[in-house]
Tab-separated table of C-alpha atoms in Angstrom:
chain	number	residue	atom	x	y	z
T	1	UNK	CA	1.823	-14.089	-20.986
T	2	UNK	CA	0.260	-11.549	-18.623
T	3	UNK	CA	-1.900	-9.103	-20.322
T	4	UNK	CA	-3.539	-5.955	-18.927
T	5	UNK	CA	-7.472	-6.478	-18.788
T	6	UNK	CA	-8.851	-2.918	-19.356
T	7	UNK	CA	-12.419	-3.957	-18.702
T	8	UNK	CA	-11.574	-4.797	-14.984
T	9	UNK	CA	-9.917	-1.439	-14.555
T	10	UNK	CA	-12.996	0.500	-14.534
T	11	UNK	CA	-13.222	1.282	-10.895
T	12	UNK	CA	-9.518	2.715	-10.677
T	13	UNK	CA	-10.112	4.838	-13.705
T	14	UNK	CA	-13.365	6.207	-12.306
T	15	UNK	CA	-11.784	6.986	-8.880
T	16	UNK	CA	-8.696	8.526	-10.763
T	17	UNK	CA	-11.057	10.745	-12.819
T	18	UNK	CA	-12.891	11.973	-9.697
T	19	UNK	CA	-9.950	12.855	-7.931
T	20	UNK	CA	-8.645	14.916	-10.895
T	21	UNK	CA	-12.090	16.404	-11.302
T	22	UNK	CA	-12.576	17.388	-7.673
T	23	UNK	CA	-9.139	18.740	-7.574
T	24	UNK	CA	-9.984	21.049	-10.481
T	25	UNK	CA	-13.401	22.083	-8.944
T	26	UNK	CA	-11.813	23.099	-5.690
T	27	UNK	CA	-8.743	24.908	-6.937
T	28	UNK	CA	-10.199	28.304	-6.983
T	29	UNK	CA	-11.220	27.917	-3.372
T	30	UNK	CA	-8.018	26.552	-2.181
T	31	UNK	CA	-5.608	29.073	-0.023
T	32	UNK	CA	-2.763	30.840	-1.273
T	33	UNK	CA	-0.349	28.287	0.614
T	34	UNK	CA	-1.664	24.648	0.447
T	35	UNK	CA	-0.913	22.443	3.342
T	36	UNK	CA	0.811	19.352	2.159
T	37	UNK	CA	2.702	17.813	4.946
T	38	UNK	CA	1.809	17.043	8.713
T	39	UNK	CA	4.431	15.958	11.222
T	40	UNK	CA	4.179	13.086	13.733
T	41	UNK	CA	2.275	15.429	16.070
T	42	UNK	CA	-0.185	16.143	13.436
T	43	UNK	CA	1.002	19.716	12.983
T	44	UNK	CA	1.466	21.225	9.482
T	45	UNK	CA	5.160	21.549	8.464
T	46	UNK	CA	5.040	21.802	4.783
T	47	UNK	CA	3.331	24.317	2.462
T	48	UNK	CA	3.443	24.945	-1.344
T	49	UNK	CA	2.231	27.912	-3.072
T	50	UNK	CA	-1.280	27.484	-4.771
T	51	UNK	CA	-1.005	26.246	-8.506
T	52	UNK	CA	-3.024	23.757	-10.216
T	53	UNK	CA	0.229	21.432	-10.188
T	54	UNK	CA	0.205	21.489	-6.280
T	55	UNK	CA	-3.604	21.087	-5.917
T	56	UNK	CA	-3.362	18.067	-8.457
T	57	UNK	CA	0.004	16.725	-6.999
T	58	UNK	CA	-1.695	13.509	-5.006
T	59	UNK	CA	-3.963	12.476	-8.046
T	60	UNK	CA	-0.887	12.889	-10.214
T	61	UNK	CA	1.176	10.769	-7.876
T	62	UNK	CA	-1.617	8.431	-7.552
T	63	UNK	CA	-1.676	8.236	-11.375
T	64	UNK	CA	2.045	7.476	-11.880
T	65	UNK	CA	1.966	4.723	-9.145
T	66	UNK	CA	-1.173	3.219	-10.634
T	67	UNK	CA	0.571	3.167	-14.307
T	68	UNK	CA	3.877	1.777	-12.644
T	69	UNK	CA	1.859	-0.996	-10.967
T	70	UNK	CA	-0.034	-1.796	-13.914
T	71	UNK	CA	2.952	-2.218	-16.164
T	72	UNK	CA	5.266	-4.077	-13.532
T	73	UNK	CA	4.049	-7.534	-14.453
T	74	UNK	CA	4.986	-6.765	-18.091
T	75	UNK	CA	8.855	-6.402	-16.989
T	76	UNK	CA	8.842	-9.198	-14.650
T	77	UNK	CA	10.703	-12.189	-15.814
T	78	UNK	CA	7.955	-14.176	-13.904
T	79	UNK	CA	5.178	-12.447	-15.610
T	80	UNK	CA	3.206	-15.491	-16.189
T	81	UNK	CA	2.849	-16.072	-12.391
T	82	UNK	CA	0.756	-12.794	-12.101
T	83	UNK	CA	-2.026	-14.499	-14.145
T	84	UNK	CA	-2.256	-16.898	-10.953
T	85	UNK	CA	-3.106	-13.986	-8.652
T	86	UNK	CA	-4.527	-11.429	-11.015
T	87	UNK	CA	-7.493	-10.516	-8.597
T	88	UNK	CA	-5.231	-10.247	-5.553
T	89	UNK	CA	-2.894	-8.177	-7.511
T	90	UNK	CA	-5.831	-5.666	-8.645
T	91	UNK	CA	-6.763	-5.238	-5.115
T	92	UNK	CA	-2.846	-4.277	-4.165
T	93	UNK	CA	-2.981	-1.814	-6.935
T	94	UNK	CA	-6.427	-0.350	-6.151
T	95	UNK	CA	-5.654	-0.107	-2.505
T	96	UNK	CA	-2.611	2.064	-3.067
T	97	UNK	CA	-4.278	4.225	-5.789
T	98	UNK	CA	-7.328	4.776	-3.200
T	99	UNK	CA	-4.882	5.671	-0.673
T	100	UNK	CA	-3.456	8.596	-2.448
T	101	UNK	CA	-6.550	9.577	-3.612
T	102	UNK	CA	-7.606	9.492	-0.012
T	103	UNK	CA	-4.751	11.735	0.958
T	104	UNK	CA	-5.746	14.250	-1.689
T	105	UNK	CA	-9.222	14.642	-0.284
T	106	UNK	CA	-7.999	14.984	3.263
T	107	UNK	CA	-5.756	17.950	1.961
T	108	UNK	CA	-8.755	19.521	0.208
T	109	UNK	CA	-10.713	19.103	3.250
T	110	UNK	CA	-8.235	20.667	5.625
T	111	UNK	CA	-7.385	23.400	3.449
T	112	UNK	CA	-10.823	24.348	2.980
T	113	UNK	CA	-12.427	23.891	6.410
T	114	UNK	CA	-9.498	23.386	8.573
T	115	UNK	CA	-11.308	20.867	11.077
T	116	UNK	CA	-9.930	17.346	9.837
T	117	UNK	CA	-7.551	15.832	12.298
T	118	UNK	CA	-5.256	14.761	9.536
T	119	UNK	CA	-2.453	13.484	12.124
T	120	UNK	CA	-4.976	10.718	13.150
T	121	UNK	CA	-6.898	10.023	10.068
T	122	UNK	CA	-3.689	9.295	7.583
T	123	UNK	CA	-2.414	6.625	10.204
T	124	UNK	CA	-5.995	4.951	9.973
T	125	UNK	CA	-6.127	5.175	6.328
T	126	UNK	CA	-2.758	3.294	6.277
T	127	UNK	CA	-4.328	0.902	8.410
T	128	UNK	CA	-6.947	0.171	6.120
T	129	UNK	CA	-4.506	-0.232	3.078
T	130	UNK	CA	-2.427	-2.574	5.227
T	131	UNK	CA	-5.641	-4.681	6.100
T	132	UNK	CA	-6.213	-4.754	2.400
T	133	UNK	CA	-2.830	-5.903	1.589
T	134	UNK	CA	-2.580	-8.445	4.232
T	135	UNK	CA	-6.087	-10.166	3.094
T	136	UNK	CA	-4.599	-10.816	-0.108
T	137	UNK	CA	-0.867	-11.447	0.579
T	138	UNK	CA	-1.429	-15.150	1.022
T	139	UNK	CA	-2.604	-15.376	-2.727
T	140	UNK	CA	0.494	-13.933	-4.095
T	141	UNK	CA	2.674	-16.260	-6.018
T	142	UNK	CA	6.654	-16.182	-6.488
T	143	UNK	CA	7.669	-13.244	-8.522
T	144	UNK	CA	10.229	-10.446	-8.220
T	145	UNK	CA	8.263	-7.294	-7.284
T	146	UNK	CA	5.217	-8.139	-5.053
T	147	UNK	CA	5.157	-9.788	-1.626
T	148	UNK	CA	7.778	-10.659	0.772
T	149	UNK	CA	10.881	-11.011	-1.413
T	150	UNK	CA	13.476	-12.422	0.963
T	151	UNK	CA	16.526	-14.677	0.216
T	152	UNK	CA	14.583	-17.673	1.512
T	153	UNK	CA	11.131	-17.023	-0.167
T	154	UNK	CA	13.091	-16.502	-3.556
T	155	UNK	CA	14.984	-19.585	-3.136
T	156	UNK	CA	11.931	-21.672	-2.083
T	157	UNK	CA	8.234	-21.545	-3.655
T	158	UNK	CA	6.967	-23.440	-0.376
T	159	UNK	CA	8.749	-20.822	1.840
T	160	UNK	CA	7.413	-18.084	-0.281
T	161	UNK	CA	3.876	-19.343	0.195
T	162	UNK	CA	4.265	-19.940	3.906
T	163	UNK	CA	6.001	-16.633	4.522
T	164	UNK	CA	3.292	-14.519	2.669
T	165	UNK	CA	0.191	-16.365	4.117
T	166	UNK	CA	1.670	-15.612	7.836
T	167	UNK	CA	2.962	-12.134	6.969
T	168	UNK	CA	-0.559	-11.365	5.401
T	169	UNK	CA	-2.227	-12.220	8.688
T	170	UNK	CA	0.188	-10.307	10.733
T	171	UNK	CA	-0.355	-7.276	8.353
T	172	UNK	CA	-4.056	-7.443	9.140
T	173	UNK	CA	-3.456	-7.388	12.843
T	174	UNK	CA	-1.109	-4.332	12.373
T	175	UNK	CA	-3.929	-2.533	10.293
T	176	UNK	CA	-6.329	-3.113	12.833
T	177	UNK	CA	-3.941	-1.815	15.526
T	178	UNK	CA	-3.328	1.154	13.305
T	179	UNK	CA	-7.135	2.025	13.162
T	180	UNK	CA	-7.372	1.669	16.836
T	181	UNK	CA	-4.299	4.040	17.016
T	182	UNK	CA	-6.533	6.828	15.583
T	183	UNK	CA	-8.306	7.365	18.804
T	184	UNK	CA	-5.067	8.419	20.566
T	185	UNK	CA	-3.346	11.557	20.199
T	186	UNK	CA	-1.733	12.115	16.738
T	187	UNK	CA	1.743	11.246	17.664
T	188	UNK	CA	0.869	8.075	19.383
T	189	UNK	CA	-1.318	7.142	16.474
T	190	UNK	CA	1.941	7.387	14.155
T	191	UNK	CA	3.726	5.566	16.736
T	192	UNK	CA	1.511	2.598	16.787
T	193	UNK	CA	1.349	2.524	12.982
T	194	UNK	CA	5.041	2.290	12.609
T	195	UNK	CA	5.750	0.023	15.496
T	196	UNK	CA	2.905	-2.493	14.535
T	197	UNK	CA	4.095	-2.772	10.978
T	198	UNK	CA	7.830	-3.076	11.967
T	199	UNK	CA	7.156	-5.763	14.519
T	200	UNK	CA	4.914	-7.640	11.908
T	201	UNK	CA	7.527	-7.481	9.360
T	202	UNK	CA	10.380	-8.566	11.667
T	203	UNK	CA	8.286	-11.545	12.783
T	204	UNK	CA	7.659	-12.561	9.115
T	205	UNK	CA	11.138	-12.306	8.268
T	206	UNK	CA	12.326	-14.410	11.068
T	207	UNK	CA	9.528	-16.982	10.343
T	208	UNK	CA	10.653	-16.995	6.724
T	209	UNK	CA	14.349	-17.841	7.839
T	210	UNK	CA	13.197	-20.525	10.298
T	211	UNK	CA	10.978	-22.334	7.560
T	212	UNK	CA	13.782	-22.279	5.267
T	213	UNK	CA	16.215	-23.752	7.432
T	214	UNK	CA	13.687	-26.318	8.374
T	215	UNK	CA	12.869	-27.085	4.561
T	216	UNK	CA	16.686	-27.593	3.963
T	217	UNK	CA	17.700	-29.646	7.113
T	218	UNK	CA	18.721	-32.935	6.022
T	219	UNK	CA	16.519	-35.900	6.899
T	220	UNK	CA	18.324	-38.777	8.686
T	221	UNK	CA	16.906	-42.167	7.849
T	222	UNK	CA	17.552	-44.889	10.341
């Protein structure tokens, strides 16, 4: 049975604590309207009135998602499989957590100093997360929540393993493309991010289907 190993969660807990501490410290210096959303051109198109809830919104979202990912294996009918990729799942969990904390720091920095090119930095941050996920995707074993959950991967563990290995490598390529996209204008940075991830996902889905068909193809004996 899968059990949460709290002694190995220290880094995530420290990062969460720092995110809430930083948000609390910068709160008095935040503007009356806090920027929270940027469009694909890197222009601010979403504000919320200053409040503690607004300033701590991203750390709170990070906390909620972290807790959800932490308890997810406990409700998976295949929870025993998570023991086989415990370290990889921790990387996934922490990567998502760190990304939302990263967004919070970007918001604070822009609100206070107005110099941060958020429209290009956020896609690059997503690229780092995608690379991190891609690096461990091949270690994920069959389950109902994490990985490339397709009809063909859920029907065959062999196809699952092949699909997640190939998909992981493609995600690493997509992440690198997203980081390089940060050197382009914000709109192109966003387009490169989305298109690279979509293309990688599509190739992975097609690969998974072909592997399933190949596995199920009857063998004719002479």
